[in-house]
Each structure stands twice: as C-alpha cells, then as structure tokens.
mmCIF file of C-alpha atoms and ligand atoms in Angstrom:
data_model
loop_
_atom_site.group_PDB
_atom_site.id
_atom_site.type_symbol
_atom_site.label_atom_id
_atom_site.label_comp_id
_atom_site.label_asym_id
_atom_site.label_seq_id
_atom_site.Cartn_x
_atom_site.Cartn_y
_atom_site.Cartn_z
ATOM 1 C CA MET A 1 -40.034 1.679 -50.669
ATOM 2 C CA ALA A 2 -42.485 -0.584 -51.277
ATOM 3 C CA ARG A 3 -45.745 -0.485 -53.009
ATOM 4 C CA GLN A 4 -48.058 -0.078 -50.910
ATOM 5 C CA VAL A 5 -47.214 1.978 -48.319
ATOM 6 C CA CYS A 6 -49.545 3.381 -46.893
ATOM 7 C CA LEU A 7 -49.962 4.590 -43.483
ATOM 8 C CA GLY A 8 -53.327 6.330 -42.165
ATOM 9 C CA PRO A 9 -56.553 5.618 -40.063
ATOM 10 C CA PRO A 10 -59.581 4.578 -42.850
ATOM 11 C CA LYS A 11 -60.765 7.679 -44.046
ATOM 12 C CA LEU A 12 -57.675 9.106 -45.665
ATOM 13 C CA ARG A 13 -56.312 6.561 -47.758
ATOM 14 C CA PRO A 14 -56.407 5.205 -50.738
ATOM 15 C CA GLN A 15 -58.894 2.651 -51.492
ATOM 16 C CA LYS A 16 -56.396 0.077 -52.888
ATOM 17 C CA CYS A 17 -53.942 0.680 -49.367
ATOM 18 C CA LEU A 18 -53.736 -1.070 -46.559
ATOM 19 C CA SER A 19 -52.993 0.953 -43.319
ATOM 20 C CA LEU A 20 -55.155 1.134 -40.310
ATOM 21 C CA SER A 21 -55.507 2.730 -36.528
ATOM 22 C CA ILE A 22 -55.921 0.549 -33.557
ATOM 23 C CA HIS A 23 -56.916 2.858 -30.279
ATOM 24 C CA VAL A 24 -54.903 -0.031 -28.180
ATOM 25 C CA LYS A 25 -54.909 1.639 -24.943
ATOM 26 C CA ALA A 26 -57.359 4.417 -23.492
ATOM 27 C CA SER A 27 -59.950 2.493 -25.548
ATOM 28 C CA TYR A 28 -58.384 -0.799 -25.156
ATOM 29 C CA ARG A 29 -60.578 -1.711 -22.803
ATOM 30 C CA SER A 30 -63.778 0.382 -21.048
ATOM 31 C CA GLY A 31 -62.897 0.550 -16.893
ATOM 32 C CA THR A 32 -59.015 0.164 -18.532
ATOM 33 C CA ASN A 33 -58.384 4.207 -17.758
ATOM 34 C CA ALA A 34 -55.355 4.282 -19.127
ATOM 35 C CA GLU A 35 -53.160 8.124 -19.121
ATOM 36 C CA GLN A 36 -49.222 8.966 -20.816
ATOM 37 C CA ALA A 37 -46.772 11.027 -18.524
ATOM 38 C CA HIS A 38 -44.122 12.499 -19.731
ATOM 39 C CA ARG A 39 -41.623 10.936 -18.583
ATOM 40 C CA ARG A 40 -39.545 14.035 -15.663
ATOM 41 C CA ALA A 41 -43.416 13.565 -13.819
ATOM 42 C CA VAL A 42 -43.567 10.440 -13.302
ATOM 43 C CA LEU A 43 -39.733 10.530 -12.443
ATOM 44 C CA GLU A 44 -40.176 13.442 -9.996
ATOM 45 C CA ILE A 45 -43.415 12.044 -7.871
ATOM 46 C CA MET A 46 -40.419 8.456 -7.885
ATOM 47 C CA ASN A 47 -38.339 11.270 -6.484
ATOM 48 C CA LYS A 48 -40.468 12.489 -3.202
ATOM 49 C CA TYR A 49 -39.990 8.725 -1.622
ATOM 50 C CA ILE A 50 -36.146 8.371 -2.278
ATOM 51 C CA SER A 51 -33.698 10.261 1.084
ATOM 52 C CA ILE A 52 -31.516 12.911 -0.500
ATOM 53 C CA GLN A 53 -28.883 11.668 2.334
ATOM 54 C CA LYS A 54 -28.833 8.389 0.442
ATOM 55 C CA VAL A 55 -28.782 9.401 -3.225
ATOM 56 C CA ARG A 56 -24.522 10.228 -4.248
ATOM 57 C CA PHE A 57 -24.570 12.104 -7.651
ATOM 58 C CA SER A 58 -22.203 12.082 -11.109
ATOM 59 C CA LYS A 59 -20.786 9.000 -9.768
ATOM 60 C CA THR A 60 -19.568 5.825 -13.000
ATOM 61 C CA VAL A 61 -18.616 2.443 -12.262
ATOM 62 C CA VAL A 62 -16.331 1.807 -13.788
ATOM 63 C CA GLY A 63 -15.740 -1.383 -12.260
ATOM 64 C CA VAL A 64 -17.239 -4.285 -10.246
ATOM 65 C CA GLN A 65 -15.246 -6.802 -7.750
ATOM 66 C CA GLN A 66 -17.003 -9.367 -5.876
ATOM 67 C CA HIS A 67 -15.069 -10.895 -2.914
ATOM 68 C CA PRO A 68 -16.016 -12.894 0.235
ATOM 69 C CA GLY A 69 -19.261 -11.185 1.687
ATOM 70 C CA LYS A 70 -19.056 -8.012 -0.192
ATOM 71 C CA VAL A 71 -19.290 -6.644 -3.623
ATOM 72 C CA ILE A 72 -16.891 -3.456 -4.151
ATOM 73 C CA LEU A 73 -18.016 -0.546 -6.679
ATOM 74 C CA LYS A 74 -14.802 1.182 -8.397
ATOM 75 C CA PHE A 75 -16.114 4.777 -9.514
ATOM 76 C CA ALA A 76 -15.030 7.076 -12.285
ATOM 77 C CA ASP A 77 -13.119 10.016 -9.984
ATOM 78 C CA GLY A 78 -11.391 7.270 -8.255
ATOM 79 C CA GLY A 79 -13.617 6.410 -5.284
ATOM 80 C CA THR A 80 -14.747 2.844 -4.624
ATOM 81 C CA ALA A 81 -17.748 1.782 -2.130
ATOM 82 C CA GLU A 82 -18.883 -1.267 -0.199
ATOM 83 C CA ALA A 83 -21.741 -2.873 -0.903
ATOM 84 C CA SER A 84 -23.484 -6.668 0.485
ATOM 85 C CA ILE A 85 -25.614 -6.732 -2.865
ATOM 86 C CA LEU A 86 -25.134 -4.219 -5.540
ATOM 87 C CA VAL A 87 -28.142 -3.523 -8.162
ATOM 88 C CA GLY A 88 -27.201 -2.297 -11.015
ATOM 89 C CA ALA A 89 -30.252 -0.163 -12.795
ATOM 90 C CA ASP A 90 -27.330 1.386 -15.396
ATOM 91 C CA GLY A 91 -29.448 1.180 -18.429
ATOM 92 C CA ILE A 92 -29.014 -0.104 -22.319
ATOM 93 C CA LYS A 93 -24.816 0.385 -22.204
ATOM 94 C CA SER A 94 -24.872 -1.335 -18.145
ATOM 95 C CA THR A 95 -20.981 -1.682 -16.713
ATOM 96 C CA VAL A 96 -22.223 -4.366 -14.702
ATOM 97 C CA ARG A 97 -24.107 -6.381 -17.136
ATOM 98 C CA LYS A 98 -20.732 -6.960 -18.150
ATOM 99 C CA HIS A 99 -19.291 -8.086 -14.895
ATOM 100 C CA VAL A 100 -22.809 -10.166 -14.722
ATOM 101 C CA LEU A 101 -22.644 -12.114 -18.286
ATOM 102 C CA GLY A 102 -19.214 -10.813 -19.227
ATOM 103 C CA PRO A 103 -17.070 -14.103 -18.015
ATOM 104 C CA LEU A 104 -19.534 -17.348 -19.121
ATOM 105 C CA TYR A 105 -22.170 -15.821 -21.302
ATOM 106 C CA THR A 106 -19.781 -12.795 -23.373
ATOM 107 C CA SER A 107 -21.946 -12.707 -26.678
ATOM 108 C CA GLN A 108 -24.688 -11.595 -24.495
ATOM 109 C CA VAL A 109 -23.939 -8.910 -22.740
ATOM 110 C CA GLU A 110 -24.200 -5.860 -25.537
ATOM 111 C CA PRO A 111 -27.817 -5.351 -27.247
ATOM 112 C CA VAL A 112 -28.018 -6.681 -30.790
ATOM 113 C CA TYR A 113 -29.546 -4.363 -33.897
ATOM 114 C CA GLY A 114 -33.761 -4.495 -33.278
ATOM 115 C CA ASN A 115 -33.684 -4.052 -37.159
ATOM 116 C CA SER A 116 -36.133 -0.986 -36.756
ATOM 117 C CA TYR A 117 -35.124 2.622 -35.857
ATOM 118 C CA CYS A 118 -37.352 5.712 -35.359
ATOM 119 C CA TYR A 119 -38.076 9.495 -35.067
ATOM 120 C CA ARG A 120 -39.741 10.778 -32.773
ATOM 121 C CA GLY A 121 -41.065 14.207 -31.434
ATOM 122 C CA MET A 122 -43.231 16.350 -29.183
ATOM 123 C CA ILE A 123 -45.694 18.838 -30.296
ATOM 124 C CA PRO A 124 -48.630 20.772 -28.483
ATOM 125 C CA ILE A 125 -51.764 19.258 -29.034
ATOM 126 C CA SER A 126 -53.035 22.581 -30.805
ATOM 127 C CA GLU A 127 -50.732 21.551 -32.740
ATOM 128 C CA ALA A 128 -50.969 17.955 -33.464
ATOM 129 C CA LYS A 129 -54.758 18.732 -33.564
ATOM 130 C CA GLU A 130 -54.446 21.261 -36.972
ATOM 131 C CA ILE A 131 -53.107 17.516 -38.673
ATOM 132 C CA PHE A 132 -55.342 14.588 -37.227
ATOM 133 C CA GLY A 133 -57.744 16.984 -35.491
ATOM 134 C CA ASN A 134 -59.373 14.040 -33.231
ATOM 135 C CA LEU A 135 -57.495 11.073 -34.427
ATOM 136 C CA THR A 136 -55.198 13.531 -31.513
ATOM 137 C CA ASP A 137 -57.446 12.019 -28.830
ATOM 138 C CA VAL A 138 -56.579 8.219 -27.980
ATOM 139 C CA ALA A 139 -53.644 6.540 -28.285
ATOM 140 C CA LYS A 140 -53.516 4.839 -31.711
ATOM 141 C CA MET A 141 -50.964 2.660 -34.081
ATOM 142 C CA TYR A 142 -50.886 3.407 -37.905
ATOM 143 C CA VAL A 143 -49.694 0.238 -39.294
ATOM 144 C CA GLY A 144 -47.766 0.228 -43.065
ATOM 145 C CA GLU A 145 -45.338 -1.869 -45.022
ATOM 146 C CA LYS A 146 -41.501 -1.414 -43.375
ATOM 147 C CA ARG A 147 -42.587 1.429 -42.150
ATOM 148 C CA CYS A 148 -45.659 2.260 -38.378
ATOM 149 C CA CYS A 149 -45.877 5.524 -36.418
ATOM 150 C CA VAL A 150 -47.349 5.353 -33.249
ATOM 151 C CA THR A 151 -48.925 8.709 -31.686
ATOM 152 C CA TYR A 152 -50.216 9.771 -27.992
ATOM 153 C CA MET A 153 -50.988 12.652 -25.445
ATOM 154 C CA ILE A 154 -48.919 13.293 -22.513
ATOM 155 C CA SER A 155 -48.982 15.421 -19.800
ATOM 156 C CA LYS A 156 -52.360 15.688 -19.468
ATOM 157 C CA GLY A 157 -53.487 16.162 -22.284
ATOM 158 C CA GLU A 158 -51.164 19.316 -23.114
ATOM 159 C CA GLN A 159 -48.587 17.174 -25.905
ATOM 160 C CA PHE A 160 -49.022 14.496 -28.053
ATOM 161 C CA ASN A 161 -46.329 12.835 -28.892
ATOM 162 C CA PHE A 162 -45.004 10.752 -31.957
ATOM 163 C CA LEU A 163 -42.795 8.117 -33.402
ATOM 164 C CA LEU A 164 -42.109 7.435 -37.086
ATOM 165 C CA CYS A 165 -40.446 3.799 -36.827
ATOM 166 C CA ALA A 166 -39.061 2.044 -39.720
ATOM 167 C CA LEU A 167 -37.626 -1.519 -40.951
ATOM 168 C CA ASP A 168 -34.215 -1.207 -41.550
ATOM 169 C CA ASP A 169 -32.553 -4.209 -43.578
ATOM 170 C CA LYS A 170 -29.155 -2.793 -43.736
ATOM 171 C CA PRO A 171 -27.252 -3.477 -39.860
ATOM 172 C CA TRP A 172 -27.078 -0.856 -37.454
ATOM 173 C CA GLY A 173 -23.300 1.186 -38.087
ATOM 174 C CA LEU A 174 -22.401 2.526 -34.686
ATOM 175 C CA LYS A 175 -21.291 0.057 -32.167
ATOM 176 C CA ASN A 176 -21.485 2.869 -28.277
ATOM 177 C CA SER A 177 -24.267 4.477 -29.276
ATOM 178 C CA VAL A 178 -28.370 4.414 -30.007
ATOM 179 C CA SER A 179 -28.849 7.163 -32.059
ATOM 180 C CA GLN A 180 -27.753 9.229 -35.079
ATOM 181 C CA LYS A 181 -27.304 13.047 -35.807
ATOM 182 C CA ILE A 182 -28.832 12.980 -39.667
ATOM 183 C CA SER A 183 -29.668 15.380 -42.289
ATOM 184 C CA HIS A 184 -33.451 16.723 -41.920
ATOM 185 C CA GLY A 185 -33.510 15.362 -45.789
ATOM 186 C CA ALA A 186 -32.351 12.203 -44.843
ATOM 187 C CA MET A 187 -35.063 12.037 -42.235
ATOM 188 C CA MET A 188 -37.837 13.191 -44.442
ATOM 189 C CA ALA A 189 -36.752 11.134 -47.376
ATOM 190 C CA ASP A 190 -37.376 7.861 -45.414
ATOM 191 C CA PHE A 191 -40.602 8.449 -45.399
ATOM 192 C CA GLU A 192 -40.876 10.142 -49.068
ATOM 193 C CA GLY A 193 -43.511 8.516 -51.349
ATOM 194 C CA PRO A 194 -46.880 8.680 -52.923
ATOM 195 C CA GLU A 195 -48.365 5.998 -50.442
ATOM 196 C CA VAL A 196 -47.505 7.485 -47.284
ATOM 197 C CA ASP A 197 -50.547 10.140 -46.021
ATOM 198 C CA GLU A 198 -48.861 13.838 -46.352
ATOM 199 C CA ARG A 199 -49.996 13.826 -42.568
ATOM 200 C CA PHE A 200 -47.309 11.835 -41.292
ATOM 201 C CA ARG A 201 -44.709 13.835 -43.342
ATOM 202 C CA ARG A 202 -45.975 17.125 -41.590
ATOM 203 C CA LEU A 203 -45.212 15.311 -38.271
ATOM 204 C CA LEU A 204 -42.109 13.722 -39.484
ATOM 205 C CA ARG A 205 -41.287 17.761 -40.047
ATOM 206 C CA GLU A 206 -41.831 18.427 -35.949
ATOM 207 C CA ALA A 207 -39.200 15.474 -35.234
ATOM 208 C CA ARG A 208 -35.746 16.158 -34.186
ATOM 209 C CA PRO A 209 -33.766 14.422 -37.395
ATOM 210 C CA VAL A 210 -32.218 12.325 -35.081
ATOM 211 C CA LYS A 211 -32.661 8.437 -35.516
ATOM 212 C CA TRP A 212 -32.863 5.905 -32.360
ATOM 213 C CA GLY A 213 -31.580 2.921 -33.116
ATOM 214 C CA PHE A 214 -33.656 -0.033 -31.747
ATOM 215 C CA LEU A 215 -31.937 -2.806 -29.827
ATOM 216 C CA HIS A 216 -32.535 -5.011 -27.421
ATOM 217 C CA HIS A 217 -31.155 -7.691 -25.493
ATOM 218 C CA ARG A 218 -32.615 -11.256 -26.946
ATOM 219 C CA TYR A 219 -30.864 -13.744 -25.269
ATOM 220 C CA THR A 220 -30.156 -13.272 -21.401
ATOM 221 C CA SER A 221 -29.083 -16.937 -19.576
ATOM 222 C CA THR A 222 -29.631 -14.668 -16.166
ATOM 223 C CA TYR A 223 -29.795 -11.811 -13.903
ATOM 224 C CA TYR A 224 -27.002 -12.244 -11.685
ATOM 225 C CA ARG A 225 -23.922 -13.466 -10.288
ATOM 226 C CA ASP A 226 -23.125 -13.788 -6.981
ATOM 227 C CA ARG A 227 -24.121 -10.549 -5.290
ATOM 228 C CA VAL A 228 -24.657 -8.390 -8.356
ATOM 229 C CA VAL A 229 -28.348 -8.580 -10.277
ATOM 230 C CA LEU A 230 -29.560 -6.321 -13.294
ATOM 231 C CA LEU A 231 -32.630 -4.364 -13.089
ATOM 232 C CA GLY A 232 -34.637 -2.702 -15.709
ATOM 233 C CA ASP A 233 -32.710 -1.900 -19.602
ATOM 234 C CA SER A 234 -29.579 -2.885 -17.934
ATOM 235 C CA ALA A 235 -31.805 -6.841 -17.451
ATOM 236 C CA HIS A 236 -34.307 -6.621 -20.509
ATOM 237 C CA VAL A 237 -34.091 -2.844 -23.232
ATOM 238 C CA SER A 238 -36.637 -4.149 -25.424
ATOM 239 C CA LEU A 239 -37.840 -2.538 -28.637
ATOM 240 C CA PRO A 240 -40.463 -0.159 -27.627
ATOM 241 C CA PHE A 241 -43.669 -1.525 -29.312
ATOM 242 C CA GLN A 242 -45.969 -2.351 -26.971
ATOM 243 C CA ALA A 243 -44.557 0.262 -24.764
ATOM 244 C CA ALA A 244 -44.102 -2.032 -22.037
ATOM 245 C CA GLY A 245 -40.075 -1.281 -20.978
ATOM 246 C CA ALA A 246 -40.405 0.995 -18.411
ATOM 247 C CA GLY A 247 -42.901 -1.109 -16.409
ATOM 248 C CA GLN A 248 -40.979 -4.332 -16.489
ATOM 249 C CA GLY A 249 -38.035 -2.591 -15.046
ATOM 250 C CA LEU A 250 -40.697 -1.245 -12.185
ATOM 251 C CA GLU A 251 -41.656 -4.879 -11.785
ATOM 252 C CA ASP A 252 -38.109 -6.586 -11.210
ATOM 253 C CA SER A 253 -38.332 -3.600 -8.858
ATOM 254 C CA LEU A 254 -41.216 -4.765 -7.496
ATOM 255 C CA ILE A 255 -40.426 -8.261 -6.373
ATOM 256 C CA LEU A 256 -37.201 -7.873 -5.453
ATOM 257 C CA SER A 257 -37.035 -4.646 -2.627
ATOM 258 C CA ASN A 258 -39.426 -7.242 -1.224
ATOM 259 C CA LEU A 259 -36.508 -9.823 -1.439
ATOM 260 C CA LEU A 260 -34.295 -7.420 0.157
ATOM 261 C CA ALA A 261 -36.136 -6.683 2.983
ATOM 262 C CA ARG A 262 -36.233 -10.365 3.347
ATOM 263 C CA ILE A 263 -32.995 -10.812 3.389
ATOM 264 C CA TYR A 264 -32.373 -6.931 5.284
ATOM 265 C CA HIS A 265 -34.575 -8.736 8.407
ATOM 266 C CA ALA A 266 -33.012 -12.131 8.101
ATOM 267 C CA PRO A 267 -32.251 -14.079 11.386
ATOM 268 C CA ASP A 268 -28.331 -14.564 10.201
ATOM 269 C CA GLN A 269 -25.879 -11.735 9.826
ATOM 270 C CA GLY A 270 -22.575 -11.333 8.169
ATOM 271 C CA ALA A 271 -21.534 -14.032 6.682
ATOM 272 C CA ALA A 272 -24.407 -16.255 7.696
ATOM 273 C CA LEU A 273 -26.900 -13.575 5.142
ATOM 274 C CA ALA A 274 -24.554 -14.739 2.118
ATOM 275 C CA PRO A 275 -27.435 -18.727 2.071
ATOM 276 C CA TYR A 276 -30.375 -15.637 2.023
ATOM 277 C CA ILE A 277 -28.742 -13.562 -0.831
ATOM 278 C CA SER A 278 -28.224 -16.380 -2.791
ATOM 279 C CA ALA A 279 -31.810 -17.917 -2.286
ATOM 280 C CA GLY A 280 -32.613 -14.676 -2.875
ATOM 281 C CA LEU A 281 -31.654 -13.627 -6.122
ATOM 282 C CA VAL A 282 -32.298 -17.229 -7.283
ATOM 283 C CA ALA A 283 -35.751 -16.415 -6.838
ATOM 284 C CA TYR A 284 -35.555 -12.969 -8.252
ATOM 285 C CA ASP A 285 -33.785 -14.399 -11.577
ATOM 286 C CA ALA A 286 -36.798 -17.874 -11.723
ATOM 287 C CA ILE A 287 -39.732 -14.898 -11.305
ATOM 288 C CA ARG A 288 -38.744 -12.329 -13.524
ATOM 289 C CA ARG A 289 -36.761 -13.685 -16.198
ATOM 290 C CA PRO A 290 -39.432 -15.415 -17.913
ATOM 291 C CA ARG A 291 -42.042 -12.526 -17.590
ATOM 292 C CA ALA A 292 -39.452 -10.152 -18.993
ATOM 293 C CA GLN A 293 -37.694 -12.013 -21.971
ATOM 294 C CA LYS A 294 -41.528 -12.813 -22.844
ATOM 295 C CA GLN A 295 -41.989 -9.068 -22.696
ATOM 296 C CA LEU A 296 -39.074 -8.372 -25.004
ATOM 297 C CA GLU A 297 -39.930 -11.460 -27.800
ATOM 298 C CA ARG A 298 -43.559 -10.739 -27.900
ATOM 299 C CA ALA A 299 -41.997 -7.084 -29.025
ATOM 300 C CA TYR A 300 -40.103 -7.870 -31.476
ATOM 301 C CA GLU A 301 -43.291 -9.880 -32.924
ATOM 302 C CA MET A 302 -45.025 -6.793 -32.971
ATOM 303 C CA SER A 303 -42.959 -4.901 -34.632
ATOM 304 C CA HIS A 304 -42.963 -7.566 -37.258
ATOM 305 C CA MET A 305 -46.649 -6.897 -37.531
ATOM 306 C CA LEU A 306 -46.473 -3.320 -37.371
ATOM 307 C CA HIS A 307 -44.501 -3.760 -40.150
ATOM 308 C CA PHE A 308 -47.294 -6.207 -41.918
ATOM 309 C CA GLN A 309 -43.851 -8.676 -42.310
ATOM 310 C CA HIS A 310 -45.623 -11.426 -39.336
ATOM 311 C CA PRO A 311 -45.929 -14.951 -41.081
ATOM 312 C CA GLU A 312 -49.437 -14.661 -39.592
ATOM 313 C CA THR A 313 -50.618 -11.905 -40.316
ATOM 314 C CA GLY A 314 -48.958 -10.439 -43.286
ATOM 315 C CA LYS A 315 -50.655 -7.147 -44.932
ATOM 316 C CA THR A 316 -54.352 -7.894 -43.532
ATOM 317 C CA LEU A 317 -55.839 -4.895 -41.325
ATOM 318 C CA ASP A 318 -57.740 -7.606 -39.893
ATOM 319 C CA LYS A 319 -55.578 -9.967 -38.869
ATOM 320 C CA ILE A 320 -53.146 -7.594 -37.027
ATOM 321 C CA ALA A 321 -56.629 -6.007 -35.732
ATOM 322 C CA SER A 322 -58.162 -8.539 -34.243
ATOM 323 C CA LYS A 323 -54.380 -10.431 -33.185
ATOM 324 C CA LEU A 324 -53.221 -7.106 -31.023
ATOM 325 C CA GLN A 325 -57.118 -6.431 -29.442
ATOM 326 C CA ARG A 326 -57.684 -10.122 -28.829
ATOM 327 C CA GLN A 327 -55.515 -10.567 -25.145
ATOM 328 C CA TRP A 328 -52.716 -9.430 -26.951
ATOM 329 C CA PHE A 329 -51.713 -6.882 -23.939
ATOM 330 C CA ASP A 330 -53.576 -8.678 -21.291
ATOM 331 C CA TRP A 331 -51.027 -10.586 -19.501
ATOM 332 C CA ILE A 332 -48.544 -7.865 -19.234
ATOM 333 C CA TRP A 333 -51.706 -5.320 -17.584
ATOM 334 C CA PHE A 334 -53.683 -7.565 -15.951
ATOM 335 C CA HIS A 335 -50.703 -9.996 -14.061
ATOM 336 C CA ASP A 336 -50.638 -10.532 -10.572
ATOM 337 C CA LEU A 337 -48.019 -8.855 -8.972
ATOM 338 C CA ASN A 338 -48.391 -9.982 -5.164
ATOM 339 C CA ALA A 339 -48.527 -13.275 -6.603
ATOM 340 C CA ASP A 340 -45.134 -12.932 -8.102
ATOM 341 C CA ILE A 341 -44.303 -11.853 -4.658
ATOM 342 C CA ASP A 342 -46.581 -14.554 -2.853
ATOM 343 C CA ALA A 343 -43.733 -17.290 -4.922
ATOM 344 C CA ALA A 344 -40.456 -15.319 -4.981
ATOM 345 C CA PHE A 345 -40.871 -15.724 -0.853
ATOM 346 C CA HIS A 346 -41.556 -19.549 -1.714
ATOM 347 C CA LYS A 347 -38.917 -20.003 -3.014
ATOM 348 C CA ILE A 348 -36.263 -18.713 -0.514
ATOM 349 C CA TYR A 349 -38.386 -20.491 1.770
ATOM 350 C CA GLU A 350 -37.921 -23.666 0.118
ATOM 351 C CA ALA A 351 -34.229 -23.104 -0.955
ATOM 352 C CA LEU A 352 -33.345 -22.106 2.987
ATOM 353 C CA ASN A 353 -35.688 -25.404 4.151
ATOM 354 C CA ALA A 354 -33.755 -28.062 1.583
HETATM 355 C C1 FAD B 401 -38.330 5.268 -28.223
HETATM 356 C C2 FAD B 401 -38.659 4.843 -26.555
HETATM 357 C C3 FAD B 401 -40.171 4.180 -26.275
HETATM 358 C C4 FAD B 401 -40.463 3.761 -25.185
HETATM 359 N N1 FAD B 401 -41.983 4.166 -24.272
HETATM 360 C C5 FAD B 401 -41.433 3.401 -23.501
HETATM 361 C C6 FAD B 401 -43.173 3.586 -23.211
HETATM 362 O O1 FAD B 401 -43.910 3.724 -23.821
HETATM 363 N N2 FAD B 401 -42.990 2.557 -22.322
HETATM 364 C C7 FAD B 401 -42.415 2.101 -21.379
HETATM 365 O O2 FAD B 401 -43.130 1.391 -20.405
HETATM 366 N N3 FAD B 401 -41.193 2.132 -21.570
HETATM 367 C C8 FAD B 401 -41.367 3.021 -23.471
HETATM 368 N N4 FAD B 401 -39.734 2.863 -23.181
HETATM 369 C C9 FAD B 401 -39.091 1.917 -22.276
HETATM 370 C C10 FAD B 401 -37.850 2.752 -21.156
HETATM 371 O O3 FAD B 401 -37.842 4.086 -21.751
HETATM 372 C C11 FAD B 401 -36.945 1.650 -20.273
HETATM 373 O O4 FAD B 401 -37.119 0.814 -20.336
HETATM 374 C C12 FAD B 401 -36.699 3.054 -19.411
HETATM 375 O O5 FAD B 401 -36.388 4.135 -19.361
HETATM 376 C C13 FAD B 401 -35.415 1.861 -18.757
HETATM 377 O O6 FAD B 401 -35.761 2.648 -17.139
HETATM 378 P P1 FAD B 401 -33.763 2.041 -16.591
HETATM 379 O O7 FAD B 401 -34.172 2.927 -15.315
HETATM 380 O O8 FAD B 401 -34.195 0.294 -16.663
HETATM 381 O O9 FAD B 401 -32.541 2.763 -17.814
HETATM 382 P P2 FAD B 401 -32.347 4.295 -17.886
HETATM 383 O O10 FAD B 401 -33.549 4.698 -18.233
HETATM 384 O O11 FAD B 401 -31.535 4.049 -19.177
HETATM 385 O O12 FAD B 401 -31.050 4.328 -17.049
HETATM 386 C C14 FAD B 401 -30.205 4.113 -16.907
HETATM 387 C C15 FAD B 401 -29.161 5.354 -15.449
HETATM 388 O O13 FAD B 401 -28.141 4.846 -15.002
HETATM 389 C C16 FAD B 401 -27.513 5.540 -15.668
HETATM 390 N N5 FAD B 401 -25.609 4.816 -15.833
HETATM 391 C C17 FAD B 401 -25.506 4.316 -16.905
HETATM 392 N N6 FAD B 401 -24.527 3.882 -17.077
HETATM 393 C C18 FAD B 401 -23.952 4.260 -15.721
HETATM 394 C C19 FAD B 401 -22.861 3.788 -15.002
HETATM 395 N N7 FAD B 401 -21.412 3.627 -15.284
HETATM 396 N N8 FAD B 401 -22.368 3.967 -13.087
HETATM 397 C C20 FAD B 401 -23.909 5.422 -13.086
HETATM 398 N N9 FAD B 401 -24.365 5.420 -13.695
HETATM 399 C C21 FAD B 401 -24.900 4.965 -15.277
HETATM 400 C C22 FAD B 401 -27.560 6.693 -16.727
HETATM 401 O O14 FAD B 401 -27.243 7.478 -16.512
HETATM 402 C C23 FAD B 401 -28.862 6.566 -15.762
HETATM 403 O O15 FAD B 401 -29.715 7.808 -15.446
HETATM 404 C C24 FAD B 401 -38.961 3.519 -24.640
HETATM 405 C C25 FAD B 401 -38.054 3.321 -25.226
HETATM 406 C C26 FAD B 401 -37.197 3.533 -26.464
HETATM 407 C C27 FAD B 401 -36.479 3.350 -26.185
#
C-alpha cells in the first residue's frame, strides 16, 4: 500500500494525509433534486408499463441468425422466435453483442478489465450514522491513493449504500465472471494500513466478501449489424464512477423506442421496410454511440482521478474537486434528449430521401 493512502473527510484525517469528501450529487447544484433509489424499486415502477402478455420469462438466447427480412432467435430450451428487429439488452455478458461485433470486430466482443474492483454493501441508515454521523446525509466520494469510497442513501433514506474500491495492477483472472468470492480476511487486508481511516474499515466489515471487477467495453465500432441492435450494458458497459451506466441505457431506450415507432408506422411494410430499418439503426448508432462511449471514457478518467493517478490532478485535492465540481457532470445530466430524438428523425429523413 502506498505511503500516503488516506480515505477520510478533512476533519478525520491526519494533517499530512490527502483526503477529500465531495458532494457529487445531492449538493451538486441548488435546484438539482437528485434522489437515489433501490434498483428493485425502479424496476417495479417500470414493470407497470409493460404489458405482461407480451413478456416471456426464463428464456435464454443462445443463438441469433439473420435472414432476408427477419431475425431468428434460438433459446436454450430448444424454442425459437422470429422478429423483424432484435434489440439485445442482455448485459455485460451479451450473446447478442457477439452476433453484432463477432464477424468484423472480434477483439471488441468481450469487456476488458478497467484495473479496479470494489466491495459493496448496504446497511440500515441507523448503523451508518453510528459510523459516519451526519456525513451520511448526502452522496459522497472519498478519494485516496489507489483506493476510494462512494457512499449514498437509497430507499428514501432508510438504507446506506457503499462501494469501497481499489485500483489493481494485476489482470482480472476470471474469464466468465465479474465477481469473485474471497475470504473476509483477504477483503479486509485490501484496506489495511495506518493511513486508512478506521471508519472505512468498519464499513468494509459490513460488506460481502465478494470482489466485483470493473470491466468496460472500451472500444465498440458499431451498436448494430443489419437488423440486430445493442442497448444498455450490452453496447457500452462502463466503470461505475459517474453513476451513469443505467442512465445511458435509458437514453438508448428513449432514442431507439422513438425510432422503432417511426419504423413501425412507415408507409411501406413487409420487405419494403428494410430501408427504414437500416436508416433507423444507422441513426441510432450515430446519435447514441458517441455519447455513450464518451461517458465510458470519462468514467475511466474519473477512476484515475479518484485513485490519485490522473496526470492533471495527481494527489492535489483542490484540483480534483475543482475538476469534478466544475461542469464535469453537466453534459451528462443536462443534455437535451428531445434534440437527440429530432436529430435521429432528421437522419432517417435524410437517408430515405438521399
Ligand atoms: C458497482 C456498480 C454500481 C453502479 N451504479 C450505478 C449508478 O449509480 N447509476 C447508474 O446509472 N448505473 C450504475 N451502474 C450501472 C448499471 O448497473 C448498469 O448500467 C445497468 O444495470 C445495465 O442495465 P442493462 O439492462 O443494460 O443490463 P443488465 O442489468 O445486466 O440486464 C441484462 C439482462 O439480460 C439478461 N440476459 C443476459 N444474457 C441473456 C441471454 N442470453 N438471454 C436472455 N436474457 C439474457 C440478464 O439475465 C439480465 O436480466 C452500476 C454498475 C456497477 C457494477
């Protein structure tokens, strides 16, 4: 462990240690009323909008074939399905991604290790307050040499969510898994050392001894191939340091659902739909890929910053704070998505009238 490791808000740290607490979300800007939700609660809200008759559960896609005018899906249970367009939202270990990128960009199919991992946990807010007092009140990032910590309340303030992250100089050893169960002792050893504030170790004791590797799709040359298109983590899994991965997936959904509606209502149907599908997916790729890949790159850059490895900000807390607090997140949070939809429609129009 490096000499000046210290994770802790200013009042807690020894004088020479470098440490910081930044209000990243809740106090980012007056008028920004950010609130973190439990993942399951968000899913339950979204499920209400899906007609259950249209959903098939417990189906695992094992193969995708494209034919003129249709896509055929093969499932693990031996079943098949046909569609005009396939949207693969099958996450970090996407089968659909392999179909889209495999033939031309084989090296881009698998996510690559972002040289960091974390331990995660969630405790009742009453327990968190015993450890952190009123530092629990707003989302915080604590930075340090090769280690950092992110904390925030969820479930209307009843639960306290935390990630204790560490930079790694070894490769991620597991090929098919992003998590690895380790011993409690090995987990604690990662945050040993007199420089680490005891409060972080108290928090770590509450974490599950599971190492979560941070992987990302650093390079992705296209989000679609013919009638098959990627959405969410299957397209652009990212390091989590900007808390923006799911948000980017929702942006994909917004743009793509508008484009699909336009294709669905096209005046020509059947085989004549092909140019609309092509124009729609070209437009989706053109609008979404630069933005989602930028998020991914900036999350990687932020990882360097939070772990004191950024060439511009180094270990200087003021430089890190000013870089993060001055417009770092604006382009993510205050983006005009309606303008993106209009731009995508315009691209379809141009392609069809070229
Ligand atoms: C530690 C951590 C913290 C994060 N924090 C945040 C945050 O604060 N804010 C934020 O916006 N994002 C955050 N993210 C990112 C966010 O979790 C992801 O971007 C988001 O969950 C991706 O959603 P998805 O639907 O694309 O993929 P997933 O949630 O992975 O869903 C994929 C689905 O596809 C299914 N599937 C997989 N393969 C197949 C197959 N072959 N056939 C059928 N189904 C299949 C899976 O079972 C799963 O249900 C975080 C990520 C991590 C790792």
